[in-house]
Amino acid sequence: MSVLIFVELDQGSIKKTSQEAIYYGGKVAESLNTGATVLAIGNADEINLQVAGHFGAQKVLHVTESKLSHENSLAYADTLVQAVQQEGSTVIVMAKSGLGDAVAARAAAKLKASVVSGVTSLPDLSNGFKVERSIYTGKAFAIVDIKSDIKILAIKKNALEVVETDQIALVESFAPTLRDSDFAATVTNTEKASSELSLNEADIIVSGGRGMKGPENWDPLLELAHALGAATGCSKPVSDLDWRPHHEHIGQTGIKVAPNLYIACGISGAIQHLAGVNGSKCIVVINKDPEAPFFKAADYGIVGDVFDILPRLTQAVEASK
Amino acid sequence: MKILVCITNVPDTTAKISFTDNDTRFNKNGVQYIIGPYDDYALARGVELREASGGSLTVLNVGESDSEPQIRKALAIGADEAIRVNAEPTDSYFVASQIAHIASQNKYDLILMGRESLDFNSGVVHGLVGEMLGIPSYSPVMQLDVTEGKAEFAREIDGGKEHLVASLPLVLGCQEPIAEWKIPNMRGIMTARTKPLTVVEPVDVDTMVTLEKYIQPAPKGACKMIPADEAEQLITLLKTEAKVL
C-alpha cells in the first residue's frame, strides 16, 4: 500500500504545484508508515521524473502511451484507478487545478472515494482523518473529517513549505488498459500561448485593472512582469472589456491564484477580486486612489500613478539583478 | 434536445462570510442568496440552445426550501420545469449522486452546470455525475454549440483553450464567456409561477465527509505604505523583508 500522487507535466518536467503535491503525499505516507508513488502521464526524460524523489516519492509510474500525449481527463482517471489498484492505495493526492479536478472527480466515482479539494494542511490522524480546506474562495476554511475508505485530496498551491532532499525516485513504466469510450471527444484545435507562464504555477503575478486605462497601455506592466519573471493577470472588468484575454481574469469567478507575490496595478480591490488573490503570500497594491479598498488587504502599498511607478520598479528590478 | 441545468444556491459574491453555533454553521443572517454565477452561465446557454433547437430544459437543485426563490428565477429566465431534491447539499459526492439518480431516470442529452459552486469550490460534481452516468464530462467549457446530436465546444486550458467535438450525451461544467447572463423579464416572472416545480426526496448515499468546524482567516496586518517618490524601495523590501523576490 502506498500513497499515490497524480502529477502534471509541463514540457517533460513535473509542475511546481505537482512537486508540492508529491511533498504532501510523502508526508502523509510517512505518517501512515508507507511509501509514496507518483503517477506521471506523458513524455518526460527519466532524469526529470527521478526528481520526484527530491520531494519525498520513492517510485514513479511513468505512462508513455502515445494516445495519452494529449491531456484527457477521462483516460487519465482510468489510468489513475489502475495505478491505485496496483499500489493498493487508499490515499490519492494531486494539485488543485482544472485537470486535477477533472481527474479527481472521474476517479472518485470509479473508486467510490471522497474528494476534498483546496486542502491547506497535512491530515490530523489522531482521531479520524481531518484536514483543513479553503472554502468560499479563500474567504474561510473548514476542518473536515474524511470518512470514506479511499480519500482523494487536491492540494491548494503554497499550502506547505516544500523541503527538498537529494533523494531520487525509481522510475518504472506503467501501461494502463485504455477504453475506447475515454476517447469519445476529438480535439480539433488548441489555442495556447506556449511562452506564457501559467497563472496557476506562477510564483509572481503582476496584474492590471481599469486604472491601466486601456489595452494599449499594458506595456509598462508587461515590462515589470518580464523583469520579475512573472505571469500577468487582470481584473474582471478588464477581461469583460476585452483589454486582456479571459484566461488572465483573476477573481472569484475567474482564476484563483496563490503566488508568493501579487502586484496589483490600478485595481481598486472589489471583494470578488480579493477572493481570487487572498491565498497570495504577499500583496502589493499600486493605485492613485488612497481610499482603494485593496490597500486594506495589501502588505505593501504605493499611492501614485501606475504609469510613473511601473517603469521605475522595472528599472529597480533590473538594477538589482 | 432534453437539457438538464443543475444550479446551486449560494451566498452573493459580495457577502461577508461568518459562522455561528461555535463555528459549526454558516451565518445566513443578512446574506443575499443567488444562483451560482457559473451556473448562471450554464443556464443562459441552455436557454439559448433550447430556444434554437426546441426540446425541453429542466432545472435541478439539490437544496432545502430556501433554494426555491432561485429555482423560480431560473424558471423565469427560461427553464420549462424544475426539480428540487429536498436535502441539504453536504458534499460533492452526495450532490452528484442525487443529480445522477434524477438524470438516469430522464435520459437528458445535455447536462450543464457551473464549473464549481461558489461556496465549497470543489469543481468535481460534473465529473462525478459523468462517471456515475457513464458518459463523458468536460470542464471548464467556455463555448458550446450543438447541431444534430454533436457538440462543438471549447474548454479553458492553462494559458489558452482547446476546441473539441463529441457526440451527446455529455456533462459540461461551464464558465464565461459561454453566454451572457440573462435577467428575467416580467412575462418570465409571471409564467414562472405556473411552471411545475417538483420536490423529490433524496436517495440514500454514504456519508463521505463530515464538517467539524469552520475557521475565519486571521485578520490581515496593516499595509506598509511606501511614498510614491521612493517607490524603488519596494523592490528592496520585497527582497529583504518579505523575502518573496
Coordinates of C-alpha atoms in Angstrom, one line a residue:
Chain A
M1 CA 0.0 0.0 0.0
S2 CA 1.4 3.4 -0.9
V3 CA 0.1 6.9 -1.1
L4 CA -0.4 7.7 -4.8
I5 CA 0.3 11.1 -6.2
F6 CA -1.0 12.2 -9.6
V7 CA 1.3 14.7 -11.2
E8 CA 1.1 17.1 -14.1
L9 CA 3.9 17.6 -16.5
D10 CA 4.9 20.8 -18.3
Q11 CA 7.2 20.1 -21.3
G12 CA 8.5 17.0 -19.6
S13 CA 9.1 18.4 -16.2
I14 CA 7.0 18.0 -13.0
K15 CA 5.0 21.2 -12.5
K16 CA 5.7 23.1 -9.3
T17 CA 2.2 22.6 -8.0
S18 CA 2.7 18.9 -8.5
Q19 CA 6.0 19.0 -6.7
E20 CA 4.1 20.4 -3.7
A21 CA 1.6 17.5 -4.1
I22 CA 4.4 15.0 -4.0
Y23 CA 5.8 16.6 -0.9
Y24 CA 2.3 16.5 0.7
G25 CA 1.9 12.9 -0.3
G26 CA 5.3 12.0 1.0
K27 CA 4.5 13.5 4.4
V28 CA 1.1 11.6 4.5
A29 CA 3.0 8.4 3.6
E30 CA 5.4 8.9 6.5
S31 CA 2.5 9.4 8.9
L32 CA 0.9 6.2 7.6
N33 CA 4.3 4.4 7.6
T34 CA 4.1 3.5 4.0
G35 CA 5.6 4.6 0.7
A36 CA 4.8 7.4 -1.8
T37 CA 4.4 6.6 -5.5
V38 CA 3.9 9.1 -8.3
L39 CA 1.9 8.6 -11.4
A40 CA 3.2 10.7 -14.4
I41 CA 1.5 10.6 -17.8
G42 CA 3.2 12.0 -20.9
N43 CA 6.7 12.4 -22.4
A44 CA 9.4 13.0 -20.0
D45 CA 13.1 12.0 -19.6
E46 CA 13.8 9.6 -16.7
I47 CA 16.0 12.1 -15.1
N48 CA 13.2 14.6 -14.9
L49 CA 11.0 12.1 -13.2
Q50 CA 13.6 10.8 -10.8
V51 CA 13.4 14.4 -9.3
A52 CA 10.1 13.2 -7.7
G53 CA 12.4 11.7 -5.1
H54 CA 13.6 15.2 -4.0
F55 CA 10.1 15.8 -2.8
G56 CA 9.5 12.6 -1.0
A57 CA 8.4 9.9 -3.5
Q58 CA 10.2 6.5 -3.7
K59 CA 8.7 5.4 -7.0
V60 CA 7.3 6.9 -10.3
L61 CA 4.9 5.0 -12.5
H62 CA 5.5 6.5 -15.9
V63 CA 2.9 6.2 -18.7
T64 CA 4.2 6.9 -22.2
E65 CA 1.2 5.6 -24.2
S66 CA 1.1 7.9 -27.2
K67 CA -2.7 8.1 -27.1
L68 CA -2.3 10.0 -23.8
S69 CA 0.1 12.6 -25.1
H70 CA -2.9 15.0 -25.2
E71 CA -4.5 15.8 -21.9
N72 CA -7.5 13.5 -21.5
S73 CA -9.1 13.6 -18.1
L74 CA -11.3 10.6 -18.8
A75 CA -8.4 8.3 -19.8
Y76 CA -6.1 9.8 -17.1
A77 CA -8.7 8.9 -14.5
D78 CA -8.9 5.4 -15.8
T79 CA -5.1 5.2 -15.6
L80 CA -5.1 6.6 -12.1
V81 CA -7.6 4.0 -10.9
Q82 CA -5.5 1.2 -12.4
A83 CA -2.4 2.6 -10.6
V84 CA -4.4 2.8 -7.4
Q85 CA -5.4 -0.8 -7.7
Q86 CA -1.8 -1.9 -8.4
E87 CA -0.4 0.0 -5.5
G88 CA -3.3 -0.7 -3.1
S89 CA -3.6 3.0 -2.3
T90 CA -6.2 4.4 -0.1
V91 CA -4.9 8.0 -0.1
I92 CA -4.5 9.8 -3.5
V93 CA -3.0 13.2 -3.7
M94 CA -2.9 15.8 -6.6
A95 CA -2.6 19.5 -7.1
K96 CA -5.8 21.5 -7.2
S97 CA -6.1 22.5 -10.8
G98 CA -8.5 22.3 -13.7
L99 CA -7.1 19.0 -14.8
G100 CA -6.7 17.8 -11.2
D101 CA -10.4 18.5 -10.5
A102 CA -11.5 16.6 -13.6
V103 CA -9.3 13.6 -13.0
A104 CA -10.1 13.5 -9.2
A105 CA -13.9 13.6 -10.0
R106 CA -13.9 10.8 -12.5
A107 CA -11.6 8.6 -10.4
A108 CA -13.6 9.3 -7.2
A109 CA -16.8 8.0 -8.8
K110 CA -15.0 4.9 -10.1
L111 CA -13.5 4.2 -6.7
K112 CA -16.4 5.4 -4.5
A113 CA -13.9 7.7 -2.9
S114 CA -14.4 11.2 -1.4
V115 CA -12.7 14.2 -3.0
V116 CA -11.6 17.0 -0.7
S117 CA -10.4 19.9 -2.7
G118 CA -8.4 23.0 -1.8
V119 CA -6.6 21.2 1.0
T120 CA -4.3 23.6 3.1
S121 CA -3.0 21.3 5.8
L122 CA -1.5 17.9 6.4
P123 CA -4.0 15.5 7.9
D124 CA -4.6 15.1 11.6
L125 CA -4.7 11.4 12.0
S126 CA -5.1 11.3 15.8
N127 CA -8.8 10.8 15.6
G128 CA -10.0 10.1 12.1
F129 CA -8.6 11.8 9.0
K130 CA -9.1 15.5 9.4
V131 CA -7.8 18.2 7.0
E132 CA -8.3 21.9 6.6
R133 CA -9.5 23.1 3.3
S134 CA -10.1 26.5 1.7
I135 CA -13.8 27.4 1.1
Y136 CA -15.8 30.4 0.0
T137 CA -13.0 31.2 -2.5
G138 CA -10.5 31.7 0.3
K139 CA -12.8 33.8 2.5
A140 CA -12.9 31.0 5.1
F141 CA -11.6 27.5 5.9
A142 CA -13.2 24.3 7.0
I143 CA -11.9 21.4 9.0
V144 CA -13.4 18.2 7.6
D145 CA -13.2 14.6 8.7
I146 CA -12.9 12.2 5.7
K147 CA -14.9 9.0 6.4
S148 CA -14.6 7.1 3.1
D149 CA -12.1 4.3 2.8
I150 CA -10.4 5.8 -0.2
K151 CA -9.6 9.5 0.0
I152 CA -8.6 11.9 -2.8
L153 CA -7.0 15.2 -1.7
A154 CA -6.5 18.1 -4.1
I155 CA -3.8 20.4 -2.5
K156 CA -4.0 24.2 -2.8
K157 CA -0.9 25.9 -4.1
N158 CA 1.6 27.1 -1.5
A159 CA -0.2 25.2 1.3
L160 CA 3.1 23.8 2.6
E161 CA 6.7 25.0 2.6
V162 CA 8.4 22.3 0.5
V163 CA 11.8 21.0 1.8
E164 CA 13.8 19.2 -0.9
T165 CA 16.3 16.4 -0.4
D166 CA 18.8 14.8 -2.8
Q167 CA 16.9 11.5 -2.9
I168 CA 15.8 10.2 -6.3
A169 CA 12.9 8.1 -7.2
L170 CA 12.9 4.8 -9.1
V171 CA 11.1 5.2 -12.4
E172 CA 9.0 2.2 -13.7
S173 CA 6.9 2.2 -16.9
F174 CA 3.2 1.7 -16.4
A175 CA 0.9 0.5 -19.2
P176 CA -2.8 1.1 -18.5
T177 CA -5.6 -0.7 -20.3
L178 CA -7.4 2.1 -22.1
R179 CA -11.1 2.2 -23.1
D180 CA -12.4 3.5 -26.4
S181 CA -15.1 5.4 -24.6
D182 CA -12.5 7.6 -23.0
F183 CA -11.6 8.9 -26.4
A184 CA -15.2 9.9 -27.4
A185 CA -14.2 13.6 -27.8
T186 CA -11.9 14.7 -30.6
V187 CA -9.6 17.7 -30.1
T188 CA -10.0 19.9 -33.3
N189 CA -7.8 22.8 -32.4
T190 CA -5.7 24.1 -29.5
E191 CA -5.0 27.8 -29.0
K192 CA -2.2 28.2 -26.5
A193 CA 0.4 30.8 -26.0
S194 CA 3.3 28.4 -25.2
S195 CA 5.6 31.2 -23.9
E196 CA 3.1 32.3 -21.3
L197 CA 3.7 31.5 -17.7
S198 CA 0.6 29.7 -16.2
L199 CA -1.1 31.8 -13.5
N200 CA -1.7 28.6 -11.5
E201 CA 2.0 27.9 -11.5
A202 CA 3.5 31.3 -11.2
D203 CA 5.3 32.5 -8.1
I204 CA 4.9 36.1 -9.0
I205 CA 1.9 37.7 -10.7
V206 CA 1.6 41.3 -12.0
S207 CA -2.0 42.2 -12.6
G208 CA -3.8 45.2 -14.0
G209 CA -7.2 46.8 -13.6
R210 CA -9.2 49.6 -15.1
G211 CA -6.6 52.0 -13.8
M212 CA -4.4 50.9 -16.7
K213 CA -6.9 53.0 -18.8
G214 CA -6.8 50.8 -22.0
P215 CA -5.2 47.8 -23.6
E216 CA -2.7 50.0 -25.4
N217 CA -1.2 51.0 -22.0
W218 CA -0.2 47.5 -20.9
D219 CA 3.5 47.7 -21.9
P220 CA 4.8 49.1 -18.5
L221 CA 3.0 46.2 -16.7
L222 CA 4.3 43.6 -19.1
E223 CA 7.8 45.0 -18.8
L224 CA 7.7 44.8 -15.0
A225 CA 6.4 41.2 -15.3
H226 CA 9.1 40.3 -17.7
A227 CA 11.8 41.7 -15.4
L228 CA 10.4 39.8 -12.5
G229 CA 9.8 36.5 -14.4
A230 CA 6.1 36.9 -13.5
A231 CA 2.8 35.9 -15.1
T232 CA 0.3 38.6 -15.9
G233 CA -3.3 38.8 -14.8
C234 CA -6.2 41.2 -14.8
S235 CA -9.4 42.1 -13.1
K236 CA -12.8 41.1 -14.4
P237 CA -13.8 44.5 -15.9
V238 CA -10.6 44.3 -17.9
S239 CA -11.3 40.9 -19.4
D240 CA -15.0 41.9 -19.9
L241 CA -13.8 44.9 -21.9
D242 CA -11.6 42.6 -23.9
W243 CA -8.5 44.6 -22.9
R244 CA -6.9 41.3 -21.9
P245 CA -7.8 37.6 -22.7
H246 CA -10.3 35.8 -20.4
H247 CA -7.7 33.3 -19.2
E248 CA -6.0 36.2 -17.4
H249 CA -9.1 37.1 -15.4
I250 CA -8.3 36.6 -11.7
G251 CA -11.1 36.6 -9.1
Q252 CA -13.9 34.8 -7.6
T253 CA -15.4 33.8 -10.9
G254 CA -12.1 33.7 -12.7
I255 CA -8.8 32.1 -11.8
K256 CA -7.9 31.8 -8.1
V257 CA -4.2 32.3 -7.6
A258 CA -1.8 31.8 -4.7
P259 CA 1.6 33.2 -5.7
N260 CA 4.3 34.3 -3.4
L261 CA 4.0 37.8 -4.7
Y262 CA 0.9 39.5 -6.2
I263 CA 1.3 43.0 -7.6
A264 CA -2.0 44.8 -8.3
C265 CA -1.7 47.8 -10.6
G266 CA -4.7 50.1 -10.9
I267 CA -7.1 47.6 -9.3
S268 CA -9.4 49.0 -6.7
G269 CA -10.0 45.6 -5.0
A270 CA -13.6 44.6 -5.3
I271 CA -14.4 41.8 -2.9
Q272 CA -14.8 39.4 -5.8
H273 CA -11.2 40.2 -6.9
L274 CA -9.8 39.9 -3.4
A275 CA -11.4 36.4 -3.1
G276 CA -9.3 35.3 -6.1
V277 CA -6.0 36.5 -4.6
N278 CA -6.3 36.1 -0.9
G279 CA -4.1 33.0 -1.0
S280 CA -1.1 35.1 -2.0
K281 CA 1.7 35.3 0.5
C282 CA 2.5 38.9 -0.2
I283 CA 0.3 41.5 -1.9
V284 CA 1.5 44.8 -3.3
V285 CA -1.1 47.4 -4.4
I286 CA -0.3 50.4 -6.6
N287 CA -3.2 52.8 -7.0
K288 CA -3.7 56.5 -7.3
D289 CA -6.8 56.4 -5.1
P290 CA -5.7 56.3 -1.4
E291 CA -9.2 55.0 -0.5
A292 CA -9.0 52.0 -2.8
P293 CA -10.2 49.0 -0.6
F294 CA -7.4 46.8 -1.9
F295 CA -4.9 48.7 0.4
K296 CA -6.7 47.0 3.4
A297 CA -5.7 43.6 2.1
A298 CA -2.2 44.6 1.0
D299 CA 1.2 44.1 2.7
Y300 CA 2.8 47.0 0.8
G301 CA 1.1 49.9 -0.9
I302 CA 2.0 52.8 -3.0
V303 CA -0.4 55.7 -3.7
G304 CA 0.6 57.0 -7.1
D305 CA 0.3 56.9 -10.9
V306 CA 1.0 53.4 -12.2
F307 CA 2.4 54.9 -15.4
D308 CA 5.1 56.7 -13.4
I309 CA 5.7 53.9 -10.8
L310 CA 5.8 50.8 -13.0
P311 CA 8.8 51.8 -15.2
R312 CA 10.7 52.9 -12.0
L313 CA 10.0 49.5 -10.4
T314 CA 11.2 47.7 -13.6
Q315 CA 14.4 49.7 -13.5
A316 CA 14.9 48.9 -9.8
V317 CA 14.4 45.2 -10.6
E318 CA 16.9 45.3 -13.5
A319 CA 19.4 47.2 -11.3
S320 CA 19.2 44.7 -8.5
K321 CA 19.9 41.7 -10.8
Chain B
M1 CA -33.0 18.0 -27.2
K2 CA -33.5 17.4 -23.5
I3 CA -31.3 19.7 -21.4
L4 CA -30.8 19.5 -17.7
V5 CA -29.2 22.5 -16.0
C6 CA -28.0 22.0 -12.4
I7 CA -27.9 25.1 -10.2
T8 CA -26.5 25.9 -6.8
N9 CA -28.0 28.3 -4.2
V10 CA -25.0 30.2 -2.8
P11 CA -24.2 33.5 -1.0
D12 CA -23.9 36.5 -3.2
T13 CA -20.3 37.2 -4.3
T14 CA -20.2 40.3 -2.2
A15 CA -21.4 38.5 1.0
K16 CA -19.3 38.7 4.2
I17 CA -18.7 35.2 5.4
S18 CA -19.2 34.4 9.1
F19 CA -20.3 31.4 11.2
T20 CA -22.5 30.7 14.2
D21 CA -23.0 27.8 16.7
N22 CA -19.4 27.7 17.8
D23 CA -18.2 28.0 14.2
T24 CA -20.2 24.9 13.0
R25 CA -22.8 26.6 10.9
F26 CA -22.8 29.2 8.2
N27 CA -24.3 32.5 9.3
K28 CA -27.1 33.2 6.8
N29 CA -28.2 36.3 8.7
G30 CA -28.3 39.3 6.3
V31 CA -26.8 37.2 3.4
Q32 CA -28.4 37.5 0.0
Y33 CA -28.5 34.2 -1.9
I34 CA -28.1 33.9 -5.7
I35 CA -27.9 31.2 -8.4
G36 CA -24.2 30.2 -8.5
P37 CA -22.6 32.6 -11.0
Y38 CA -21.1 29.8 -13.1
D39 CA -24.4 28.0 -13.1
D40 CA -26.0 31.2 -14.4
Y41 CA -23.7 30.9 -17.5
A42 CA -24.8 27.3 -17.9
L43 CA -28.4 28.3 -17.6
A44 CA -28.1 31.1 -20.1
R45 CA -26.5 28.9 -22.7
G46 CA -29.0 26.1 -22.0
V47 CA -31.9 28.5 -22.6
E48 CA -30.4 29.7 -25.9
L49 CA -29.8 26.1 -27.1
R50 CA -33.4 25.1 -26.2
E51 CA -34.8 28.2 -28.0
A52 CA -32.7 27.4 -31.1
S53 CA -33.4 23.7 -31.3
G54 CA -36.6 23.0 -29.3
G55 CA -37.0 20.3 -26.8
S56 CA -37.1 21.0 -23.0
L57 CA -35.0 22.5 -20.3
T58 CA -35.2 21.2 -16.8
V59 CA -33.5 23.0 -13.9
L60 CA -32.4 20.9 -10.9
N61 CA -31.3 21.9 -7.5
V62 CA -30.2 19.8 -4.5
G63 CA -31.2 22.0 -1.7
E64 CA -33.7 22.9 1.0
S65 CA -36.9 25.0 0.5
D66 CA -34.9 28.2 0.8
S67 CA -33.5 27.5 -2.7
E68 CA -36.9 28.0 -4.2
P69 CA -36.6 31.7 -5.0
Q70 CA -33.5 30.9 -7.1
I71 CA -35.3 28.0 -8.7
R72 CA -38.2 30.3 -9.6
K73 CA -35.7 32.8 -11.0
A74 CA -34.3 30.0 -13.3
L75 CA -37.8 29.2 -14.4
A76 CA -38.4 32.9 -15.1
I77 CA -35.2 33.0 -17.2
G78 CA -36.5 30.3 -19.4
A79 CA -36.4 26.8 -17.8
D80 CA -39.6 24.8 -18.6
E81 CA -39.7 22.9 -15.3
A82 CA -37.8 22.4 -12.1
I83 CA -36.9 19.6 -9.8
R84 CA -35.7 20.2 -6.2
V85 CA -34.1 17.3 -4.4
N86 CA -35.1 18.1 -0.8
A87 CA -31.8 17.8 1.0
E88 CA -29.0 19.9 2.4
P89 CA -26.1 19.5 0.0
T90 CA -23.5 18.0 2.3
D91 CA -20.6 17.2 0.0
S92 CA -19.8 16.8 -3.7
Y93 CA -20.4 13.0 -3.8
F94 CA -23.9 13.4 -2.2
V95 CA -24.9 16.1 -4.7
A96 CA -23.5 14.3 -7.7
S97 CA -25.3 11.1 -6.6
Q98 CA -28.7 12.9 -6.4
I99 CA -28.1 14.5 -9.9
A100 CA -27.1 11.2 -11.4
H101 CA -30.1 9.5 -9.9
I102 CA -32.5 12.1 -11.5
A103 CA -30.6 12.0 -14.8
S104 CA -30.6 8.3 -15.0
Q105 CA -34.5 8.3 -14.9
N106 CA -34.9 11.0 -17.6
K107 CA -32.2 10.5 -20.2
Y108 CA -31.1 14.0 -20.8
D109 CA -29.0 14.8 -23.9
L110 CA -27.0 17.5 -22.3
I111 CA -26.3 18.1 -18.6
L112 CA -25.0 21.6 -17.9
M113 CA -23.8 23.1 -14.6
G114 CA -21.3 25.7 -13.4
R115 CA -17.6 24.7 -13.3
E116 CA -17.8 24.8 -9.5
S117 CA -20.0 26.0 -6.7
L118 CA -19.1 29.3 -5.1
D119 CA -19.2 28.0 -1.5
F120 CA -17.0 24.9 -1.5
N121 CA -15.3 25.5 -4.8
S122 CA -14.5 21.8 -5.4
G123 CA -15.2 21.7 -9.1
V124 CA -15.8 18.0 -9.2
V125 CA -19.6 17.5 -9.4
H126 CA -19.7 17.4 -13.2
G127 CA -17.0 14.8 -13.4
L128 CA -18.6 12.7 -10.7
V129 CA -22.0 12.9 -12.5
G130 CA -20.4 12.0 -15.8
E131 CA -18.7 9.0 -14.4
M132 CA -21.8 7.9 -12.5
L133 CA -23.8 8.0 -15.7
G134 CA -21.0 6.5 -17.8
I135 CA -20.9 9.5 -20.2
P136 CA -18.1 12.0 -20.9
S137 CA -17.7 15.1 -18.9
Y138 CA -15.6 18.2 -19.7
S139 CA -14.9 21.5 -17.8
P140 CA -14.4 24.4 -17.8
V141 CA -16.4 24.9 -21.0
M142 CA -16.4 28.5 -22.4
Q143 CA -18.0 28.0 -25.8
L144 CA -20.8 25.5 -26.8
D145 CA -22.8 24.8 -30.0
V146 CA -24.9 21.7 -30.7
T147 CA -26.0 20.5 -34.1
E148 CA -27.6 17.2 -34.9
G149 CA -26.5 15.4 -31.7
K150 CA -22.9 16.7 -31.9
A151 CA -21.5 19.2 -29.5
E152 CA -18.7 21.5 -30.6
F153 CA -17.2 23.2 -27.5
A154 CA -14.1 24.9 -26.2
R155 CA -12.7 24.4 -22.8
E156 CA -10.1 26.5 -21.0
I157 CA -6.7 25.1 -20.5
D158 CA -3.5 26.6 -18.9
G159 CA -2.9 29.8 -20.9
G160 CA -5.4 29.2 -23.7
K161 CA -8.3 27.0 -24.9
E162 CA -8.9 23.7 -26.6
H163 CA -11.7 23.0 -29.1
L164 CA -13.4 19.6 -29.1
V165 CA -16.2 17.7 -30.8
A166 CA -18.2 15.0 -29.1
S167 CA -21.5 13.2 -29.5
L168 CA -24.3 13.7 -27.0
P169 CA -25.0 12.9 -24.2
L170 CA -22.4 15.0 -22.3
V171 CA -22.0 16.6 -18.9
L172 CA -20.3 20.0 -19.1
G173 CA -19.1 22.4 -16.4
C174 CA -19.5 25.9 -17.7
Q175 CA -18.0 29.3 -17.2
E176 CA -17.9 32.7 -19.0
P177 CA -18.0 33.7 -21.8
I178 CA -20.2 30.8 -22.9
A179 CA -23.2 33.1 -22.8
E180 CA -24.4 36.5 -21.4
W181 CA -26.3 36.1 -18.1
K182 CA -30.0 36.5 -18.6
I183 CA -32.2 38.7 -16.5
P184 CA -35.8 37.6 -16.1
N185 CA -38.4 39.8 -17.8
M186 CA -41.9 40.5 -16.3
R187 CA -43.5 37.9 -18.6
G188 CA -41.0 35.3 -17.5
I189 CA -41.6 36.1 -13.8
M190 CA -45.3 35.8 -14.3
T191 CA -45.1 32.5 -16.2
A192 CA -42.5 31.1 -13.7
R193 CA -45.2 30.9 -11.1
T194 CA -47.2 28.4 -13.1
K195 CA -44.4 26.2 -14.2
P196 CA -44.0 22.9 -12.5
L197 CA -41.6 22.6 -9.6
T198 CA -41.4 19.0 -8.4
V199 CA -39.9 18.3 -5.0
V200 CA -38.4 14.8 -4.6
E201 CA -36.7 13.2 -1.6
P202 CA -33.0 12.3 -1.9
V203 CA -31.7 8.8 -2.5
D204 CA -29.5 7.3 0.3
V205 CA -25.8 8.0 -0.1
D206 CA -23.0 7.0 2.3
T207 CA -21.5 10.0 4.2
M208 CA -18.1 10.6 2.8
V209 CA -17.0 13.7 4.6
T210 CA -18.3 15.4 7.8
L211 CA -17.7 19.0 8.7
E212 CA -16.0 19.6 12.0
K213 CA -15.6 23.3 12.2
Y214 CA -15.3 26.5 10.1
I215 CA -12.4 28.8 10.5
Q216 CA -12.2 32.6 9.7
P217 CA -8.9 33.7 8.2
A218 CA -6.6 35.5 10.5
P219 CA -7.0 39.3 10.2
K220 CA -4.6 41.0 7.9
G221 CA -1.8 43.1 9.4
A222 CA -1.5 46.8 8.5
C223 CA -0.4 47.7 4.9
K224 CA 3.1 49.3 4.8
M225 CA 2.8 52.4 2.7
I226 CA 5.7 53.5 0.6
P227 CA 5.8 57.1 -0.6
A228 CA 5.4 57.3 -4.4
D229 CA 8.7 59.2 -4.8
E230 CA 10.5 56.4 -3.1
A231 CA 8.7 53.6 -5.0
E232 CA 12.0 51.9 -5.8
Q233 CA 12.3 51.0 -2.1
L234 CA 9.6 48.4 -2.7
I235 CA 12.0 46.1 -4.5
T236 CA 14.5 46.1 -1.6
L237 CA 11.7 45.4 0.9
L238 CA 10.3 42.5 -1.2
K239 CA 13.8 41.0 -1.2
T240 CA 15.0 41.7 2.3
E241 CA 11.8 42.0 4.4
A242 CA 9.1 40.0 2.7
K243 CA 11.6 37.6 1.1
V244 CA 9.5 37.0 -1.9
L245 CA 12.0 38.1 -4.6

